[in-house]
PDB file of C-alpha atoms and ligand atoms in Angstrom:
ATOM      1  CA  LYS O   1       0.180  -0.341  -0.014  1.00  0.00           C
ATOM      2  CA  GLN O   2       2.672   2.522   0.701  1.00  0.00           C
ATOM      3  CA  GLN O   3       4.573   2.095  -2.071  1.00  0.00           C
ATOM      4  CA  GLY O   4       1.291   2.365  -4.331  1.00  0.00           C
ATOM      5  CA  ARG O   5       0.872   5.979  -2.707  1.00  0.00           C
ATOM      6  CA  ASN O   6       4.397   6.377  -3.416  1.00  0.00           C
ATOM      7  CA  ASN O   7       4.131   5.403  -7.117  1.00  0.00           C
ATOM      8  CA  PHE O   8       0.933   7.333  -7.114  1.00  0.00           C
ATOM      9  CA  GLN O   9       2.833  10.417  -6.091  1.00  0.00           C
ATOM     10  CA  TYR O  10       5.737  10.154  -8.751  1.00  0.00           C
ATOM     11  CA  TYR O  11       3.509   9.392 -11.287  1.00  0.00           C
ATOM     12  CA  MET O  12       1.244  12.512 -10.538  1.00  0.00           C
ATOM     13  CA  ALA O  13       3.703  15.459 -10.437  1.00  0.00           C
ATOM     14  CA  PRO O  14       5.492  15.178 -13.954  1.00  0.00           C
ATOM     15  CA  GLU O  15       1.432  15.066 -15.101  1.00  0.00           C
ATOM     16  CA  LYS O  16       0.892  18.264 -13.887  1.00  0.00           C
ATOM     17  CA  THR O  17       3.282  20.085 -15.140  1.00  0.00           C
ATOM     18  CA  GLU O  18       2.545  18.129 -18.533  1.00  0.00           C
ATOM     19  CA  ALA O  19      -0.556  20.087 -17.831  1.00  0.00           C
ATOM     20  CA  GLN O  20       0.796  23.231 -16.780  1.00  0.00           C
ATOM     21  CA  LEU O  21       2.763  22.912 -20.096  1.00  0.00           C
ATOM     22  CA  GLU O  22       0.257  22.330 -21.900  1.00  0.00           C
ATOM     23  CA  ARG O  23      -2.306  25.381 -20.699  1.00  0.00           C
ATOM     24  CA  PHE O  24       0.421  27.457 -21.098  1.00  0.00           C
ATOM     25  CA  ALA O  25       0.936  26.289 -24.839  1.00  0.00           C
ATOM     26  CA  MET O  26      -2.629  26.535 -25.389  1.00  0.00           C
ATOM     27  CA  GLU O  27      -2.875  30.017 -24.050  1.00  0.00           C
ATOM     28  CA  ALA O  28      -0.264  31.253 -26.660  1.00  0.00           C
ATOM     29  CA  MET O  29      -1.803  29.206 -29.372  1.00  0.00           C
ATOM     30  CA  LEU O  30      -5.303  30.881 -28.589  1.00  0.00           C
ATOM     31  CA  ARG O  31      -3.847  34.515 -28.200  1.00  0.00           C
ATOM     32  CA  LYS O  32      -2.035  33.898 -31.650  1.00  0.00           C
ATOM     33  CA  ALA O  33      -5.235  32.576 -32.995  1.00  0.00           C
ATOM     34  CA  LEU O  34      -7.044  35.922 -32.058  1.00  0.00           C
ATOM     35  CA  GLU O  35      -3.859  38.452 -33.690  1.00  0.00           C
ATOM     36  CA  LYS O  36      -4.618  36.319 -36.923  1.00  0.00           C
ATOM     37  CA  ASP O  37      -8.309  36.121 -36.654  1.00  0.00           C
ATOM     38  CA  GLU O  38      -8.646  32.562 -36.806  1.00  0.00           C
ATOM     39  CA  LEU O  39     -11.977  32.065 -35.082  1.00  0.00           C
ATOM     40  CA  LEU O  40     -14.913  31.408 -36.951  1.00  0.00           C
ATOM     41  CA  VAL O  41     -18.255  32.122 -36.244  1.00  0.00           C
ATOM     42  CA  TYR O  42     -21.006  29.358 -36.497  1.00  0.00           C
ATOM     43  CA  TYR O  43     -25.115  29.741 -37.128  1.00  0.00           C
ATOM     44  CA  GLN O  44     -27.542  28.005 -35.526  1.00  0.00           C
ATOM     45  CA  PRO O  45     -31.211  28.762 -36.439  1.00  0.00           C
ATOM     46  CA  ARG O  46     -33.952  29.344 -33.939  1.00  0.00           C
ATOM     47  CA  ILE O  47     -37.567  28.558 -35.273  1.00  0.00           C
ATOM     48  CA  HIS O  48     -40.481  30.433 -34.587  1.00  0.00           C
ATOM     49  CA  THR O  49     -42.865  27.418 -33.728  1.00  0.00           C
ATOM     50  CA  LYS O  50     -45.820  29.607 -34.903  1.00  0.00           C
ATOM     51  CA  SER O  51     -45.001  30.329 -37.878  1.00  0.00           C
ATOM     52  CA  GLU O  52     -42.218  27.622 -38.122  1.00  0.00           C
ATOM     53  CA  ARG O  53     -39.918  30.208 -39.812  1.00  0.00           C
ATOM     54  CA  VAL O  54     -36.547  30.973 -38.480  1.00  0.00           C
ATOM     55  CA  VAL O  55     -36.341  34.555 -37.043  1.00  0.00           C
ATOM     56  CA  CYS O  56     -33.001  34.320 -35.024  1.00  0.00           C
ATOM     57  CA  VAL O  57     -29.699  32.438 -35.193  1.00  0.00           C
ATOM     58  CA  GLU O  58     -27.753  31.779 -32.451  1.00  0.00           C
ATOM     59  CA  ALA O  59     -23.755  32.448 -33.583  1.00  0.00           C
ATOM     60  CA  LEU O  60     -21.489  30.330 -31.948  1.00  0.00           C
ATOM     61  CA  VAL O  61     -17.726  30.613 -31.921  1.00  0.00           C
ATOM     62  CA  ARG O  62     -15.268  27.770 -33.474  1.00  0.00           C
ATOM     63  CA  TRP O  63     -11.261  27.794 -33.468  1.00  0.00           C
ATOM     64  CA  LYS O  64      -9.962  26.990 -36.677  1.00  0.00           C
ATOM     65  CA  HIS O  65      -7.000  25.609 -35.741  1.00  0.00           C
ATOM     66  CA  PRO O  66      -3.889  24.933 -38.596  1.00  0.00           C
ATOM     67  CA  SER O  67      -3.190  21.512 -37.628  1.00  0.00           C
ATOM     68  CA  LEU O  68      -6.088  20.616 -35.037  1.00  0.00           C
ATOM     69  CA  GLY O  69      -8.971  21.669 -37.299  1.00  0.00           C
ATOM     70  CA  ILE O  70     -12.068  22.720 -35.405  1.00  0.00           C
ATOM     71  CA  VAL O  71     -11.918  23.100 -32.046  1.00  0.00           C
ATOM     72  CA  PRO O  72     -15.364  23.661 -30.178  1.00  0.00           C
ATOM     73  CA  PRO O  73     -15.884  25.908 -27.568  1.00  0.00           C
ATOM     74  CA  ALA O  74     -15.749  23.756 -24.834  1.00  0.00           C
ATOM     75  CA  GLU O  75     -12.176  23.250 -25.208  1.00  0.00           C
ATOM     76  CA  PHE O  76     -10.850  27.047 -25.350  1.00  0.00           C
ATOM     77  CA  ILE O  77     -14.032  29.025 -23.250  1.00  0.00           C
ATOM     78  CA  PRO O  78     -12.939  27.953 -20.028  1.00  0.00           C
ATOM     79  CA  LEU O  79      -8.899  29.094 -20.815  1.00  0.00           C
ATOM     80  CA  ALA O  80     -10.192  32.437 -22.426  1.00  0.00           C
ATOM     81  CA  GLU O  81     -12.191  33.185 -19.222  1.00  0.00           C
ATOM     82  CA  GLU O  82      -9.482  32.713 -16.933  1.00  0.00           C
ATOM     83  CA  THR O  83      -6.576  34.795 -18.862  1.00  0.00           C
ATOM     84  CA  GLY O  84      -9.310  37.526 -20.010  1.00  0.00           C
ATOM     85  CA  LEU O  85      -8.471  36.885 -23.601  1.00  0.00           C
ATOM     86  CA  ILE O  86     -12.278  35.921 -23.772  1.00  0.00           C
ATOM     87  CA  VAL O  87     -12.677  40.057 -24.043  1.00  0.00           C
ATOM     88  CA  GLN O  88     -10.991  40.292 -27.045  1.00  0.00           C
ATOM     89  CA  LEU O  89     -12.573  37.066 -28.473  1.00  0.00           C
ATOM     90  CA  GLY O  90     -15.925  38.229 -27.680  1.00  0.00           C
ATOM     91  CA  GLU O  91     -15.379  41.390 -28.983  1.00  0.00           C
ATOM     92  CA  GLN O  92     -14.562  39.561 -32.311  1.00  0.00           C
ATOM     93  CA  VAL O  93     -17.356  37.351 -32.471  1.00  0.00           C
ATOM     94  CA  LEU O  94     -19.904  40.634 -31.556  1.00  0.00           C
ATOM     95  CA  ARG O  95     -18.434  42.092 -34.664  1.00  0.00           C
ATOM     96  CA  LYS O  96     -18.281  38.877 -36.996  1.00  0.00           C
ATOM     97  CA  ALA O  97     -22.139  38.240 -36.131  1.00  0.00           C
ATOM     98  CA  CYS O  98     -23.122  41.892 -36.203  1.00  0.00           C
ATOM     99  CA  ASN O  99     -21.546  42.341 -39.700  1.00  0.00           C
ATOM    100  CA  GLN O 100     -22.771  39.051 -41.143  1.00  0.00           C
ATOM    101  CA  ILE O 101     -26.357  39.892 -40.371  1.00  0.00           C
ATOM    102  CA  LYS O 102     -26.444  42.976 -41.654  1.00  0.00           C
ATOM    103  CA  ARG O 103     -24.774  41.360 -44.970  1.00  0.00           C
ATOM    104  CA  TRP O 104     -27.747  38.796 -44.965  1.00  0.00           C
ATOM    105  CA  GLN O 105     -30.177  41.759 -44.642  1.00  0.00           C
ATOM    106  CA  ASN O 106     -28.141  43.822 -47.563  1.00  0.00           C
ATOM    107  CA  GLU O 107     -28.778  40.913 -49.959  1.00  0.00           C
ATOM    108  CA  GLY O 108     -32.457  40.195 -49.107  1.00  0.00           C
ATOM    109  CA  LEU O 109     -32.296  37.045 -46.869  1.00  0.00           C
ATOM    110  CA  PRO O 110     -35.173  36.927 -44.627  1.00  0.00           C
ATOM    111  CA  GLU O 111     -34.978  39.328 -41.568  1.00  0.00           C
ATOM    112  CA  LEU O 112     -32.792  37.521 -39.189  1.00  0.00           C
ATOM    113  CA  SER O 113     -31.935  38.487 -35.158  1.00  0.00           C
ATOM    114  CA  VAL O 114     -28.747  37.141 -34.097  1.00  0.00           C
ATOM    115  CA  SER O 115     -28.007  36.533 -30.463  1.00  0.00           C
ATOM    116  CA  VAL O 116     -24.426  36.563 -29.248  1.00  0.00           C
ATOM    117  CA  ASN O 117     -23.198  34.649 -25.877  1.00  0.00           C
ATOM    118  CA  LEU O 118     -21.575  36.805 -23.403  1.00  0.00           C
ATOM    119  CA  SER O 119     -19.194  35.655 -20.637  1.00  0.00           C
ATOM    120  CA  PRO O 120     -19.555  36.725 -16.917  1.00  0.00           C
ATOM    121  CA  HIS O 121     -16.114  38.389 -17.265  1.00  0.00           C
ATOM    122  CA  GLN O 122     -17.294  40.180 -20.730  1.00  0.00           C
ATOM    123  CA  PHE O 123     -20.414  41.334 -18.497  1.00  0.00           C
ATOM    124  CA  ARG O 124     -17.996  42.624 -15.787  1.00  0.00           C
ATOM    125  CA  GLN O 125     -16.896  44.999 -18.679  1.00  0.00           C
ATOM    126  CA  GLN O 126     -17.995  48.371 -17.665  1.00  0.00           C
ATOM    127  CA  ASN O 127     -17.499  49.426 -20.843  1.00  0.00           C
ATOM    128  CA  LEU O 128     -19.355  46.772 -22.438  1.00  0.00           C
ATOM    129  CA  PRO O 129     -21.993  48.879 -23.592  1.00  0.00           C
ATOM    130  CA  ALA O 130     -19.932  51.324 -25.323  1.00  0.00           C
ATOM    131  CA  VAL O 131     -17.947  48.575 -27.444  1.00  0.00           C
ATOM    132  CA  ILE O 132     -21.391  47.166 -28.397  1.00  0.00           C
ATOM    133  CA  ALA O 133     -22.452  50.404 -29.499  1.00  0.00           C
ATOM    134  CA  ARG O 134     -19.653  51.078 -31.191  1.00  0.00           C
ATOM    135  CA  ILE O 135     -19.884  47.434 -33.349  1.00  0.00           C
ATOM    136  CA  LEU O 136     -23.535  48.113 -33.891  1.00  0.00           C
ATOM    137  CA  ARG O 137     -22.465  51.809 -35.186  1.00  0.00           C
ATOM    138  CA  GLN O 138     -19.357  50.183 -37.341  1.00  0.00           C
ATOM    139  CA  ALA O 139     -22.038  47.405 -39.111  1.00  0.00           C
ATOM    140  CA  GLY O 140     -24.742  49.698 -39.734  1.00  0.00           C
ATOM    141  CA  LEU O 141     -27.075  47.160 -37.573  1.00  0.00           C
ATOM    142  CA  ARG O 142     -29.760  48.439 -35.356  1.00  0.00           C
ATOM    143  CA  PRO O 143     -29.640  47.034 -32.634  1.00  0.00           C
ATOM    144  CA  GLN O 144     -33.066  45.358 -31.894  1.00  0.00           C
ATOM    145  CA  TYR O 145     -31.766  42.671 -34.185  1.00  0.00           C
ATOM    146  CA  LEU O 146     -28.910  42.035 -31.462  1.00  0.00           C
ATOM    147  CA  GLU O 147     -29.722  40.058 -28.513  1.00  0.00           C
ATOM    148  CA  LEU O 148     -27.158  39.002 -25.795  1.00  0.00           C
ATOM    149  CA  GLU O 149     -27.164  35.785 -24.012  1.00  0.00           C
ATOM    150  CA  ILE O 150     -26.055  35.476 -20.343  1.00  0.00           C
ATOM    151  CA  THR O 151     -25.994  32.131 -18.393  1.00  0.00           C
ATOM    152  CA  GLU O 152     -28.646  32.015 -15.397  1.00  0.00           C
ATOM    153  CA  SER O 153     -25.668  31.321 -13.147  1.00  0.00           C
ATOM    154  CA  ALA O 154     -23.644  34.109 -14.386  1.00  0.00           C
ATOM    155  CA  ALA O 155     -26.738  36.315 -13.900  1.00  0.00           C
ATOM    156  CA  MET O 156     -27.190  35.332 -10.562  1.00  0.00           C
ATOM    157  CA  GLN O 157     -23.388  36.290  -9.430  1.00  0.00           C
ATOM    158  CA  ASN O 158     -23.603  39.679  -8.197  1.00  0.00           C
ATOM    159  CA  VAL O 159     -27.392  40.440  -9.120  1.00  0.00           C
ATOM    160  CA  ASN O 160     -27.338  44.188  -8.577  1.00  0.00           C
ATOM    161  CA  ARG O 161     -24.652  45.097 -10.920  1.00  0.00           C
ATOM    162  CA  ASN O 162     -25.884  42.990 -13.812  1.00  0.00           C
ATOM    163  CA  ILE O 163     -29.178  44.840 -13.175  1.00  0.00           C
ATOM    164  CA  LEU O 164     -27.932  48.038 -13.963  1.00  0.00           C
ATOM    165  CA  MET O 165     -25.451  46.379 -16.974  1.00  0.00           C
ATOM    166  CA  MET O 166     -28.683  45.111 -18.168  1.00  0.00           C
ATOM    167  CA  ARG O 167     -30.349  48.089 -18.213  1.00  0.00           C
ATOM    168  CA  GLU O 168     -27.859  50.212 -20.150  1.00  0.00           C
ATOM    169  CA  LEU O 169     -27.727  47.578 -22.354  1.00  0.00           C
ATOM    170  CA  LYS O 170     -30.989  48.031 -22.510  1.00  0.00           C
ATOM    171  CA  GLU O 171     -31.299  51.325 -23.388  1.00  0.00           C
ATOM    172  CA  MET O 172     -29.346  50.925 -26.308  1.00  0.00           C
ATOM    173  CA  GLY O 173     -32.258  48.981 -27.731  1.00  0.00           C
ATOM    174  CA  VAL O 174     -30.556  45.213 -27.765  1.00  0.00           C
ATOM    175  CA  LYS O 175     -32.602  42.606 -26.287  1.00  0.00           C
ATOM    176  CA  ILE O 176     -31.107  40.439 -23.395  1.00  0.00           C
ATOM    177  CA  SER O 177     -31.583  36.850 -23.064  1.00  0.00           C
ATOM    178  CA  ILE O 178     -31.215  34.159 -20.187  1.00  0.00           C
ATOM    179  CA  ASP O 179     -29.342  31.360 -21.088  1.00  0.00           C
ATOM    180  CA  ASP O 180     -29.646  27.993 -19.843  1.00  0.00           C
ATOM    181  CA  PHE O 181     -32.383  28.737 -17.562  1.00  0.00           C
ATOM    182  CA  GLY O 182     -33.328  25.988 -14.707  1.00  0.00           C
ATOM    183  CA  THR O 183     -29.707  25.440 -13.695  1.00  0.00           C
ATOM    184  CA  GLY O 184     -28.608  28.300 -12.259  1.00  0.00           C
ATOM    185  CA  TYR O 185     -31.040  28.420  -9.260  1.00  0.00           C
ATOM    186  CA  SER O 186     -32.732  31.742 -10.102  1.00  0.00           C
ATOM    187  CA  SER O 187     -34.121  33.633  -7.148  1.00  0.00           C
ATOM    188  CA  LEU O 188     -37.900  34.237  -8.745  1.00  0.00           C
ATOM    189  CA  SER O 189     -37.920  37.912  -7.336  1.00  0.00           C
ATOM    190  CA  TYR O 190     -34.943  38.393  -8.919  1.00  0.00           C
ATOM    191  CA  LEU O 191     -35.918  37.421 -12.452  1.00  0.00           C
ATOM    192  CA  LYS O 192     -38.415  39.869 -12.191  1.00  0.00           C
ATOM    193  CA  LYS O 193     -36.425  42.912 -11.565  1.00  0.00           C
ATOM    194  CA  PHE O 194     -34.257  41.613 -14.476  1.00  0.00           C
ATOM    195  CA  PRO O 195     -34.789  43.973 -17.782  1.00  0.00           C
ATOM    196  CA  ILE O 196     -34.495  40.679 -19.531  1.00  0.00           C
ATOM    197  CA  ASP O 197     -36.401  39.918 -22.933  1.00  0.00           C
ATOM    198  CA  VAL O 198     -36.335  35.941 -23.459  1.00  0.00           C
ATOM    199  CA  LEU O 199     -35.276  32.865 -21.153  1.00  0.00           C
ATOM    200  CA  LYS O 200     -33.725  29.849 -22.683  1.00  0.00           C
ATOM    201  CA  VAL O 201     -34.341  26.605 -21.180  1.00  0.00           C
ATOM    202  CA  ASP O 202     -31.578  24.551 -21.269  1.00  0.00           C
ATOM    203  CA  ARG O 203     -30.596  21.351 -23.502  1.00  0.00           C
ATOM    204  CA  SER O 204     -30.818  18.961 -20.186  1.00  0.00           C
ATOM    205  CA  PHE O 205     -34.704  19.726 -19.607  1.00  0.00           C
ATOM    206  CA  ILE O 206     -35.937  19.235 -22.965  1.00  0.00           C
ATOM    207  CA  SER O 207     -33.789  15.998 -23.815  1.00  0.00           C
ATOM    208  CA  GLY O 208     -35.946  14.228 -21.086  1.00  0.00           C
ATOM    209  CA  ILE O 209     -39.419  15.661 -21.800  1.00  0.00           C
ATOM    210  CA  HIS O 210     -40.303  12.170 -22.976  1.00  0.00           C
ATOM    211  CA  GLU O 211     -38.076  10.180 -20.193  1.00  0.00           C
ATOM    212  CA  ASP O 212     -38.569  11.778 -16.995  1.00  0.00           C
ATOM    213  CA  PRO O 213     -41.886  13.243 -16.481  1.00  0.00           C
ATOM    214  CA  ASP O 214     -40.766  15.965 -14.088  1.00  0.00           C
ATOM    215  CA  HIS O 215     -38.761  17.069 -16.811  1.00  0.00           C
ATOM    216  CA  ALA O 216     -41.752  17.585 -18.699  1.00  0.00           C
ATOM    217  CA  ALA O 217     -43.381  19.544 -15.976  1.00  0.00           C
ATOM    218  CA  ILE O 218     -40.291  21.964 -15.516  1.00  0.00           C
ATOM    219  CA  VAL O 219     -40.413  22.575 -19.052  1.00  0.00           C
ATOM    220  CA  ASN O 220     -44.229  23.529 -18.637  1.00  0.00           C
ATOM    221  CA  ALA O 221     -43.630  25.609 -15.553  1.00  0.00           C
ATOM    222  CA  ILE O 222     -41.150  27.780 -17.215  1.00  0.00           C
ATOM    223  CA  ILE O 223     -42.998  28.467 -20.280  1.00  0.00           C
ATOM    224  CA  VAL O 224     -45.649  29.307 -17.820  1.00  0.00           C
ATOM    225  CA  LEU O 225     -43.281  31.565 -15.571  1.00  0.00           C
ATOM    226  CA  ALA O 226     -42.209  32.979 -18.709  1.00  0.00           C
ATOM    227  CA  LYS O 227     -45.520  34.029 -20.335  1.00  0.00           C
ATOM    228  CA  THR O 228     -46.496  35.496 -16.691  1.00  0.00           C
ATOM    229  CA  LEU O 229     -43.419  37.855 -16.373  1.00  0.00           C
ATOM    230  CA  LYS O 230     -44.287  38.311 -20.665  1.00  0.00           C
ATOM    231  CA  LEU O 231     -40.847  36.906 -21.585  1.00  0.00           C
ATOM    232  CA  LYS O 232     -40.150  34.866 -24.712  1.00  0.00           C
ATOM    233  CA  VAL O 233     -39.414  31.503 -24.397  1.00  0.00           C
ATOM    234  CA  THR O 234     -36.881  29.237 -26.201  1.00  0.00           C
ATOM    235  CA  ALA O 235     -36.505  25.462 -25.987  1.00  0.00           C
ATOM    236  CA  GLU O 236     -33.021  24.631 -26.669  1.00  0.00           C
ATOM    237  CA  GLY O 237     -31.266  20.958 -27.504  1.00  0.00           C
ATOM    238  CA  VAL O 238     -34.606  20.283 -29.167  1.00  0.00           C
ATOM    239  CA  GLU O 239     -33.446  16.938 -31.348  1.00  0.00           C
ATOM    240  CA  THR O 240     -36.534  15.113 -32.050  1.00  0.00           C
ATOM    241  CA  GLU O 241     -40.052  15.412 -33.564  1.00  0.00           C
ATOM    242  CA  GLU O 242     -41.587  14.614 -29.946  1.00  0.00           C
ATOM    243  CA  GLN O 243     -39.927  17.608 -28.301  1.00  0.00           C
ATOM    244  CA  TYR O 244     -41.034  19.741 -30.400  1.00  0.00           C
ATOM    245  CA  ILE O 245     -44.816  18.795 -30.765  1.00  0.00           C
ATOM    246  CA  PHE O 246     -44.806  18.944 -26.920  1.00  0.00           C
ATOM    247  CA  LEU O 247     -43.247  22.609 -27.116  1.00  0.00           C
ATOM    248  CA  ARG O 248     -45.696  23.785 -29.589  1.00  0.00           C
ATOM    249  CA  GLN O 249     -48.705  22.241 -27.563  1.00  0.00           C
ATOM    250  CA  HIS O 250     -47.252  24.189 -24.793  1.00  0.00           C
ATOM    251  CA  HIS O 251     -46.959  27.396 -26.698  1.00  0.00           C
ATOM    252  CA  CYS O 252     -43.348  27.427 -26.465  1.00  0.00           C
ATOM    253  CA  ASP O 253     -42.266  30.469 -28.497  1.00  0.00           C
ATOM    254  CA  GLU O 254     -39.175  29.148 -30.282  1.00  0.00           C
ATOM    255  CA  ALA O 255     -37.010  25.969 -30.447  1.00  0.00           C
ATOM    256  CA  GLN O 256     -33.747  25.455 -31.454  1.00  0.00           C
ATOM    257  CA  GLY O 257     -31.556  22.324 -31.901  1.00  0.00           C
ATOM    258  CA  TYR O 258     -30.520  19.540 -34.468  1.00  0.00           C
ATOM    259  CA  LEU O 259     -33.935  19.001 -35.469  1.00  0.00           C
ATOM    260  CA  PHE O 260     -33.975  22.132 -37.281  1.00  0.00           C
ATOM    261  CA  GLY O 261     -30.401  22.534 -38.368  1.00  0.00           C
ATOM    262  CA  LYS O 262     -26.604  22.193 -36.494  1.00  0.00           C
ATOM    263  CA  PRO O 263     -24.281  25.646 -36.146  1.00  0.00           C
ATOM    264  CA  MET O 264     -23.204  25.677 -39.690  1.00  0.00           C
ATOM    265  CA  PRO O 265     -20.558  28.129 -41.182  1.00  0.00           C
ATOM    266  CA  PRO O 266     -22.036  31.238 -42.910  1.00  0.00           C
ATOM    267  CA  ASP O 267     -22.152  30.216 -46.635  1.00  0.00           C
ATOM    268  CA  ILE O 268     -23.849  26.702 -45.430  1.00  0.00           C
ATOM    269  CA  PHE O 269     -26.358  28.456 -42.849  1.00  0.00           C
ATOM    270  CA  GLU O 270     -27.375  31.069 -45.891  1.00  0.00           C
ATOM    271  CA  GLU O 271     -28.035  28.045 -47.947  1.00  0.00           C
ATOM    272  CA  TRP O 272     -30.199  26.314 -45.499  1.00  0.00           C
ATOM    273  CA  VAL O 273     -32.171  29.694 -45.044  1.00  0.00           C
ATOM    274  CA  ARG O 274     -32.992  29.645 -48.842  1.00  0.00           C
ATOM    275  CA  LEU O 275     -33.639  26.139 -48.469  1.00  0.00           C
ATOM    276  CA  ASN O 276     -36.139  26.935 -45.626  1.00  0.00           C
ATOM    277  CA  THR O 277     -37.727  29.950 -45.822  1.00  0.00           C
ATOM    278  CA  THR O 278     -39.589  29.014 -49.528  1.00  0.00           C
TER     279      THR O 278
HETATM  280  P1  C2E B 301     -24.254  27.440 -25.500  1.00  0.00           P
HETATM  281  O1  C2E B 301     -24.898  28.960 -25.315  1.00  0.00           O
HETATM  282  O2  C2E B 301     -25.759  26.876 -24.261  1.00  0.00           O
HETATM  283  O3  C2E B 301     -25.350  27.405 -26.793  1.00  0.00           O
HETATM  284  C1  C2E B 301     -26.155  25.923 -27.310  1.00  0.00           C
HETATM  285  C2  C2E B 301     -24.491  24.403 -27.450  1.00  0.00           C
HETATM  286  O4  C2E B 301     -25.575  23.715 -27.379  1.00  0.00           O
HETATM  287  C3  C2E B 301     -23.662  24.884 -28.900  1.00  0.00           C
HETATM  288  O5  C2E B 301     -22.648  23.679 -28.895  1.00  0.00           O
HETATM  289  C4  C2E B 301     -24.531  24.114 -29.511  1.00  0.00           C
HETATM  290  O6  C2E B 301     -23.622  23.295 -30.797  1.00  0.00           O
HETATM  291  C5  C2E B 301     -25.396  22.696 -28.696  1.00  0.00           C
HETATM  292  N1  C2E B 301     -26.727  22.459 -29.239  1.00  0.00           N
HETATM  293  C6  C2E B 301     -27.718  22.856 -30.100  1.00  0.00           C
HETATM  294  N2  C2E B 301     -28.515  22.007 -30.381  1.00  0.00           N
HETATM  295  C7  C2E B 301     -28.296  20.670 -29.945  1.00  0.00           C
HETATM  296  C8  C2E B 301     -29.025  19.695 -29.999  1.00  0.00           C
HETATM  297  O7  C2E B 301     -29.941  19.684 -30.607  1.00  0.00           O
HETATM  298  N3  C2E B 301     -28.395  18.748 -29.167  1.00  0.00           N
HETATM  299  C9  C2E B 301     -26.770  19.142 -28.782  1.00  0.00           C
HETATM  300  N4  C2E B 301     -26.495  17.741 -27.942  1.00  0.00           N
HETATM  301  N5  C2E B 301     -26.072  20.070 -28.767  1.00  0.00           N
HETATM  302  C10 C2E B 301     -27.006  21.073 -29.305  1.00  0.00           C
HETATM  303  P2  C2E B 301     -21.432  24.791 -29.028  1.00  0.00           P
HETATM  304  O8  C2E B 301     -21.161  25.520 -30.185  1.00  0.00           O
HETATM  305  O9  C2E B 301     -20.388  23.541 -28.525  1.00  0.00           O
HETATM  306  O10 C2E B 301     -21.181  25.480 -27.552  1.00  0.00           O
HETATM  307  C11 C2E B 301     -21.083  25.149 -26.153  1.00  0.00           C
HETATM  308  C12 C2E B 301     -20.787  26.138 -25.367  1.00  0.00           C
HETATM  309  O11 C2E B 301     -19.880  27.458 -25.516  1.00  0.00           O
HETATM  310  C13 C2E B 301     -22.376  27.187 -25.399  1.00  0.00           C
HETATM  311  O12 C2E B 301     -23.109  26.627 -24.619  1.00  0.00           O
HETATM  312  C14 C2E B 301     -21.681  28.535 -25.082  1.00  0.00           C
HETATM  313  O13 C2E B 301     -21.758  28.544 -23.374  1.00  0.00           O
HETATM  314  C15 C2E B 301     -20.040  28.550 -25.072  1.00  0.00           C
HETATM  315  N6  C2E B 301     -19.931  29.607 -26.301  1.00  0.00           N
HETATM  316  C16 C2E B 301     -20.169  29.327 -27.837  1.00  0.00           C
HETATM  317  N7  C2E B 301     -19.606  30.485 -28.295  1.00  0.00           N
HETATM  318  C17 C2E B 301     -19.521  31.004 -27.912  1.00  0.00           C
HETATM  319  C18 C2E B 301     -18.695  32.561 -27.576  1.00  0.00           C
HETATM  320  O14 C2E B 301     -18.884  33.513 -28.519  1.00  0.00           O
HETATM  321  N8  C2E B 301     -18.867  33.317 -26.716  1.00  0.00           N
HETATM  322  C19 C2E B 301     -18.782  32.642 -25.387  1.00  0.00           C
HETATM  323  N9  C2E B 301     -18.891  33.765 -24.353  1.00  0.00           N
HETATM  324  N10 C2E B 301     -19.226  31.413 -24.909  1.00  0.00           N
HETATM  325  C20 C2E B 301     -19.688  31.016 -26.080  1.00  0.00           C
HETATM  326 CA1   CA B 302     -26.086  30.581 -25.872  1.00  0.00          CA
HETATM  327 CA1   CA B 303     -27.804  27.304 -23.766  1.00  0.00          CA
HETATM  328 CA1   CA B 304     -24.968  25.141 -21.985  1.00  0.00          CA
END
């Protein structure tokens, strides 16, 4: 046993150094990617359930690494958040998304809004409203076409400061949604104080609609709650026809998920829109 423990320590130490090295290398690579503009933005449709039309798209970042290929956000957003690189990254995503939406509007594609994810770190930047105003102005995009997604758990940290930030953003005319709703232990009294427009029901509840009666009940309760608070409600991670039918029956306003389309690069998304709106 004694020996086993020693072995454990012996093997652990170098591994930790390796992890640190890897993290360091990753940070350097990410920094370079930001400089070289290697980030891509993919777009996933959000479907208005009543009209069955795409009304909005969520912008989701991808890192196109020269040798690793397309790296998903789960593998670099946490690092970007810890190192503060998220501020620069987030600005690039916002700029690309706003420019893209404006371009599609100019090309006569059906009018779309875009929702962009904001990290907690970004949301704490005092100059966030000024940054967003500048990006909108430079893109020539009207603010009502931009929605900002902040996760429920981030929104619930330092609520009073967040309310002030949300108010400032709302005054500019942009929309605000609470992402991953249902996972972050919201206080309902705070939820009422947030000047928000949309609740996005977390995927974990949607996937359980037909397996777990509790999940179906929770999804229904969130839809009712949203209606009571006069908020729009979007379901994320809709993968099956059955889930979609449930959501329509319960008057969920919007649905997003692989059933309709995965996040797509701009050219593929454009084709998708043309195919799905005629
Ligand atoms: P999220 O904001 O909750 O985004 C939804 C995620 O669910 C996306 O993963 C999307 O591809 C995935 N998804 C959509 N529909 C389905 C479905 O039907 N089934 C399943 N299994 N998954 C589905 P993705 O693109 O890998 O992004 C993961 C997370 O990374 C996002 O979760 C978001 O928190 C973060 N993220 C992505 N882009 C950005 C960004 O530009 N800035 C920041 N701060 N975070 C971002
Ligand atoms: Ca999101
Ligand atoms: Ca989400
Ligand atoms: Ca999520």
